[in-house]
Short mmCIF file of C-alpha atoms and ligand atoms in Angstrom, two decimals:
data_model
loop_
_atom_site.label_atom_id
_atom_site.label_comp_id
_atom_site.label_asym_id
_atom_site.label_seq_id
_atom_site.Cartn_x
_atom_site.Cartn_y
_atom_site.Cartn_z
CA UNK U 95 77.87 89.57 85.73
CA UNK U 96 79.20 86.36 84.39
CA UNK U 97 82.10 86.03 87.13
CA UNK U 98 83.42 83.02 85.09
CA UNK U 99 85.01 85.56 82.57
CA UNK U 100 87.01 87.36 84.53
CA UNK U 101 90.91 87.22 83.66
CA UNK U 102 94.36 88.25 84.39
CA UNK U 103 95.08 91.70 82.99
CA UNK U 104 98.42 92.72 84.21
CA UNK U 105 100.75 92.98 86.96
CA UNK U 106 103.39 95.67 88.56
CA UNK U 107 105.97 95.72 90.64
CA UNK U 108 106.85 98.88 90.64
CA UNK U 109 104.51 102.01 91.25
CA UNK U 110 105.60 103.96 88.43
CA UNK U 111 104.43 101.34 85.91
CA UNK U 112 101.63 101.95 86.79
CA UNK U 113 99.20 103.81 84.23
CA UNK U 114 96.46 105.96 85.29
CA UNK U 115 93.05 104.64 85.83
CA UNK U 116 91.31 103.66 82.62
CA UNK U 117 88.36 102.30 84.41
CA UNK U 118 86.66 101.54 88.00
CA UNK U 119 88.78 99.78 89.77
CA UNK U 120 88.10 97.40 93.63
CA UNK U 121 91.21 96.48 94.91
CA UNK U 122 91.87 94.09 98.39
CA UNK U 123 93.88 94.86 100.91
CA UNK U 124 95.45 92.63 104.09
CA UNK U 125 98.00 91.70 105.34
CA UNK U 126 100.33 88.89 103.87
CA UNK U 127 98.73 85.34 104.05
CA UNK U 128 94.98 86.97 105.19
CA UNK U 129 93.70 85.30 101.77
CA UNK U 130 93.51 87.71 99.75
CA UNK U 131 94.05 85.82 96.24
CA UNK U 132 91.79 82.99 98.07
CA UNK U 133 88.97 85.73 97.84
CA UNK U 134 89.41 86.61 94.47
CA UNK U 135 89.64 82.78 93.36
CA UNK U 136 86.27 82.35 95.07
CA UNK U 137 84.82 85.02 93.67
CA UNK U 138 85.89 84.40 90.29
CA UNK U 139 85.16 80.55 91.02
CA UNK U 140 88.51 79.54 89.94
CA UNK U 141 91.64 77.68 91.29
CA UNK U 142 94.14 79.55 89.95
CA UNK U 143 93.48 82.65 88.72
CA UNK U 144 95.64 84.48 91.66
CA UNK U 145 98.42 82.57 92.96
CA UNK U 146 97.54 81.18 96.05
CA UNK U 147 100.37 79.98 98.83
CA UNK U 148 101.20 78.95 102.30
CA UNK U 149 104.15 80.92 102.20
CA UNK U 150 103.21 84.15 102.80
CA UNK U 151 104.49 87.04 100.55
CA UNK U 152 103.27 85.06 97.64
CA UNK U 153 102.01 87.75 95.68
CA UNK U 154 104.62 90.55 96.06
CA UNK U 155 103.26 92.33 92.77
CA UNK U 156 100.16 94.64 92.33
CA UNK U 157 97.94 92.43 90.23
CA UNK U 158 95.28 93.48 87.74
CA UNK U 159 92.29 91.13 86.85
CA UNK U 160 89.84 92.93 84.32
CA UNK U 161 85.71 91.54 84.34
CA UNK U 162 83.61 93.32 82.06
CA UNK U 163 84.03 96.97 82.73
CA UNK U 164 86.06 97.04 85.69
CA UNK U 165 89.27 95.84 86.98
CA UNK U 166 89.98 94.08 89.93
CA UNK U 167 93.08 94.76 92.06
CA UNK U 168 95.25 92.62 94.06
CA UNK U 169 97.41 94.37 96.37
CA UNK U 170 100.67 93.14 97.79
CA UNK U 171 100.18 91.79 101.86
CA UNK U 172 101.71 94.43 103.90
CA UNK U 173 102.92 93.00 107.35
CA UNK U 174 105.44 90.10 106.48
CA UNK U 175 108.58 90.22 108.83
CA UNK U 176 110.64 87.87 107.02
CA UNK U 177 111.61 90.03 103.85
CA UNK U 178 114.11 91.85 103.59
CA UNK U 179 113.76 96.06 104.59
CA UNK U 180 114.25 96.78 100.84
CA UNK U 181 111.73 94.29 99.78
CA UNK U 182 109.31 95.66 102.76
CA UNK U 183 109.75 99.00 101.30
CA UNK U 184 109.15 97.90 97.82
CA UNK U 185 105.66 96.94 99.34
CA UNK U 186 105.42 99.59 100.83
CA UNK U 187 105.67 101.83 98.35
CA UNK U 188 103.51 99.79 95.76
CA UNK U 189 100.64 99.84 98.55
CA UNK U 190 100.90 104.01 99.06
CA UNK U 191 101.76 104.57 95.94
CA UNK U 192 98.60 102.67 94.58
CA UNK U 193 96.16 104.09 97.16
CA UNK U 194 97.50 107.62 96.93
CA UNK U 195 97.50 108.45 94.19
CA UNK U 196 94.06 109.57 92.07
CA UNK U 197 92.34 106.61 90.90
CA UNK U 198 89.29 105.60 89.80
CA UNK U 199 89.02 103.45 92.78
CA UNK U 200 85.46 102.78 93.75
CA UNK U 201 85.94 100.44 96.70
CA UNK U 202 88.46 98.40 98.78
CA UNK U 203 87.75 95.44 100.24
CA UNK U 204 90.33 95.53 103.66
CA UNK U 205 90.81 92.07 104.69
CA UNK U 206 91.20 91.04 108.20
CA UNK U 207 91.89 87.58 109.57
CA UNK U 208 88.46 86.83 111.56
CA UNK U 209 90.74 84.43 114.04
CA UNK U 210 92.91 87.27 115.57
CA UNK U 211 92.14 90.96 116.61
CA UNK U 212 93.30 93.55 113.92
CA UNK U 213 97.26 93.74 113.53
CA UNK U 214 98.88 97.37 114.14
CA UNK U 215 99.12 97.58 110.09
CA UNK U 216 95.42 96.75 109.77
CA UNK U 217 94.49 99.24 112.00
CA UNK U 218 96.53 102.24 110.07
CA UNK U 219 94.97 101.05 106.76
CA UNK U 220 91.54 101.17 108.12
CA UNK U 221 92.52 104.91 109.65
CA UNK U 222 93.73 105.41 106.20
CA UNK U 223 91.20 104.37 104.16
CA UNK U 224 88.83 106.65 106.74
CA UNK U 225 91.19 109.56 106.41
CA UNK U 226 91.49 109.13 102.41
CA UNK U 227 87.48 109.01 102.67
CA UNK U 228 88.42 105.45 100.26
CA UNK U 229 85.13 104.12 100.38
CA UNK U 230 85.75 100.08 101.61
CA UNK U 231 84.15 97.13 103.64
CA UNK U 232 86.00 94.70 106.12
CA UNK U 233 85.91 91.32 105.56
CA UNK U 234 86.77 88.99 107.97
CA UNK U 235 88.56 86.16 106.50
CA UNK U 236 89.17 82.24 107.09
CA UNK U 237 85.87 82.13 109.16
CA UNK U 238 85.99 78.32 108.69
CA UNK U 239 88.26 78.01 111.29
CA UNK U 240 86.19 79.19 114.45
CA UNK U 241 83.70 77.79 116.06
CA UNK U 242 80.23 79.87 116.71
CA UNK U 243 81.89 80.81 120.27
CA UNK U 244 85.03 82.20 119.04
CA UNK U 245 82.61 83.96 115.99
CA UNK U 246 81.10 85.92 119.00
CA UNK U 247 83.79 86.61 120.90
CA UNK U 248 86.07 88.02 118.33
CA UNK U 249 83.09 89.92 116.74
CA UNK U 250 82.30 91.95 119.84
CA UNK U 251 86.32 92.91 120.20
CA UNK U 252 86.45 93.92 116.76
CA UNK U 253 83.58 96.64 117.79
CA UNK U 254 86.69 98.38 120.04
CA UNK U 255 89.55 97.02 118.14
CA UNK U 256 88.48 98.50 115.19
CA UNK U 257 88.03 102.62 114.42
CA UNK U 258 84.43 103.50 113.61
CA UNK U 259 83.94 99.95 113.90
CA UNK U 260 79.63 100.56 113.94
CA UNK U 261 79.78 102.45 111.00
CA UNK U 262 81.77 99.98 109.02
CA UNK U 263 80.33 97.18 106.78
CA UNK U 264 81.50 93.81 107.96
CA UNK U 265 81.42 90.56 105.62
CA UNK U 266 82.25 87.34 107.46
CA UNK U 267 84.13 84.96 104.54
CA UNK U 268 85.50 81.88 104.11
CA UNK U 269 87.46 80.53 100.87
CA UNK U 270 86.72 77.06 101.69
CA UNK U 271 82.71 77.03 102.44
CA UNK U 272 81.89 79.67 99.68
CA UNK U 273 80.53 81.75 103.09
CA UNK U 274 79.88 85.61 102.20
CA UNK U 275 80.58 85.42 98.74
CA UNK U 276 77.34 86.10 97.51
CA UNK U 277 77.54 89.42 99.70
CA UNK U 278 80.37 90.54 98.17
CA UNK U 279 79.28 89.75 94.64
CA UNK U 280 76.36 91.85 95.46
CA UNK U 281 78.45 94.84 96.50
CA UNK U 282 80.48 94.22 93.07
CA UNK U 283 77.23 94.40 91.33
CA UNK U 284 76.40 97.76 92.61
CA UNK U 285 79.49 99.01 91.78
CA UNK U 286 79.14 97.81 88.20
CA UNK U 287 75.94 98.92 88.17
CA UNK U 288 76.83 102.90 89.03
CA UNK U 289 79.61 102.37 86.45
CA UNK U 290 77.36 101.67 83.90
CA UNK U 291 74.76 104.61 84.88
CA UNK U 292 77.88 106.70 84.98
CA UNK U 293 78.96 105.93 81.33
CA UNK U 294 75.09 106.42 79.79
P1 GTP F 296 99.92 87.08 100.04
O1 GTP F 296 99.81 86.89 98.58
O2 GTP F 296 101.14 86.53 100.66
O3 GTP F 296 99.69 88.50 100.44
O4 GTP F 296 98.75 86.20 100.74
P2 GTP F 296 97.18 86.22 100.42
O5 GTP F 296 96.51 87.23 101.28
O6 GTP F 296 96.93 86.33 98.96
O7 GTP F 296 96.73 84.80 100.98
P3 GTP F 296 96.40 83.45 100.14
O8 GTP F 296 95.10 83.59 99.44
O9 GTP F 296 97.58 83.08 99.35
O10 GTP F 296 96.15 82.42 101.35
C1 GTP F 296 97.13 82.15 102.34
C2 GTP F 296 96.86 80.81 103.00
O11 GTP F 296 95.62 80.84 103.71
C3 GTP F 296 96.74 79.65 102.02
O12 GTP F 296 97.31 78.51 102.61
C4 GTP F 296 95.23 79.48 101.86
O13 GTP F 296 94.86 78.17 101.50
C5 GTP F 296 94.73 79.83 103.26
N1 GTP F 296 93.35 80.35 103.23
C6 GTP F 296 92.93 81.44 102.55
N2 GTP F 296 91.61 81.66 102.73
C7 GTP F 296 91.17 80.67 103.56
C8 GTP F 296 89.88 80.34 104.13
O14 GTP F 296 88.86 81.00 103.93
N3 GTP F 296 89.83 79.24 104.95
C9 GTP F 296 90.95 78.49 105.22
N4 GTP F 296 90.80 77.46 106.05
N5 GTP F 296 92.16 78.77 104.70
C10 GTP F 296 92.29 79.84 103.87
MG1 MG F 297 98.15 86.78 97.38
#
């Protein structure tokens, strides 16, 4: 895949706009500020193709990027205290409404900051995502910022902190260093891959 070509399709704030799946779609969740458009920036090797901020609630849209066959989906951060409760349930309701409903959603990476243990709201999105049988990998995000010690340490919590925890794929990822990209490029790859068998 050339991951140079990928580009902005479209984005929704609303659930409803939504149209149904027209293609395979990978989507990342997290919460607000994890690095989520960091990820996909990285991935896609460029600066600015999601809006990347400090401020968290940055991207308060579902966004669609489209590479080759497949689309790529940003979700809203869940998790950010300072909006307002109609704005949270906006999110809210973009976030169920996307995973909920019956798309052609072949994987979701769930982002988790690698620095702290799992937030409440991580934790019910990765019992979700088990109890929607979603198919989807952790990745553990802004690994730049800890030392080997605190790598250890916070990987052996996350084996309690997190449900099913053994039987969960685990990507350790940093924006900065380019760390765990290739890893998941390769699980992209697959994906495209079974898309393609699935077509011919
Ligand atoms: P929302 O759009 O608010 O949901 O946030 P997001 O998950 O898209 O996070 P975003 O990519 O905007 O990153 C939030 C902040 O974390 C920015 O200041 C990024 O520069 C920083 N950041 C993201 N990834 C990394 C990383 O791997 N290492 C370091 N050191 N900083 C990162
Ligand atoms: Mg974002």
């Amino acid at each position: 895949m050339n991951y140079n070509n990928a580009e902005f399709y479209t984005s929704y704030g609303s659930f409803k706009q939504i149209p149904r799946s027209d293609r395979t779609e990978i989507a990342f969740s997290g919460r607000s500020n994890v690095g989520k458009s960091s990820l996909i920036n990285k991935i896609f090797n460029r600066k600015n193709l999601a809006r990347v901020s400090a401020v968290p609630g940055k991207t308060a849209t579902i966004n669609f990027y489209r590479l080759e066959n497949l689309y790529f989906v940003d979700l809203p951060g869940y998790g950010y205290a300072k909006v307002s409760k109609s704005e949270k349930e906006r999110w809210g309701g973009l976030i169920e409404g996307y995973l909920h409903d019956d798309r052609e959603l072949a994987l979701v990476f769930q982002l988790i900051d690698f620095r702290h243990a799992p937030t409440k709201d991580d934790v019910m999105m990765v019992n979700f995502l088990i109890d929607s049988e979603i198919p989807f990998v952790v990745v553990l995000t802004k690994a730049d910022k800890l030392s080997k010690k605190q790598r250890e340490e916070r990987r052996s919590a996350l084996m309690t902190e997190l449900p099913c925890a053994e039987d969960i794929t685990i990507i350790e990822f940093s924006a900065q260093t380019g760390e765990g990209r290739d890893d998941i490029r390769a699980i992209i790859e697959e994906i495209a891959a079974e898309d393609e068998e699935e077509k011919n």
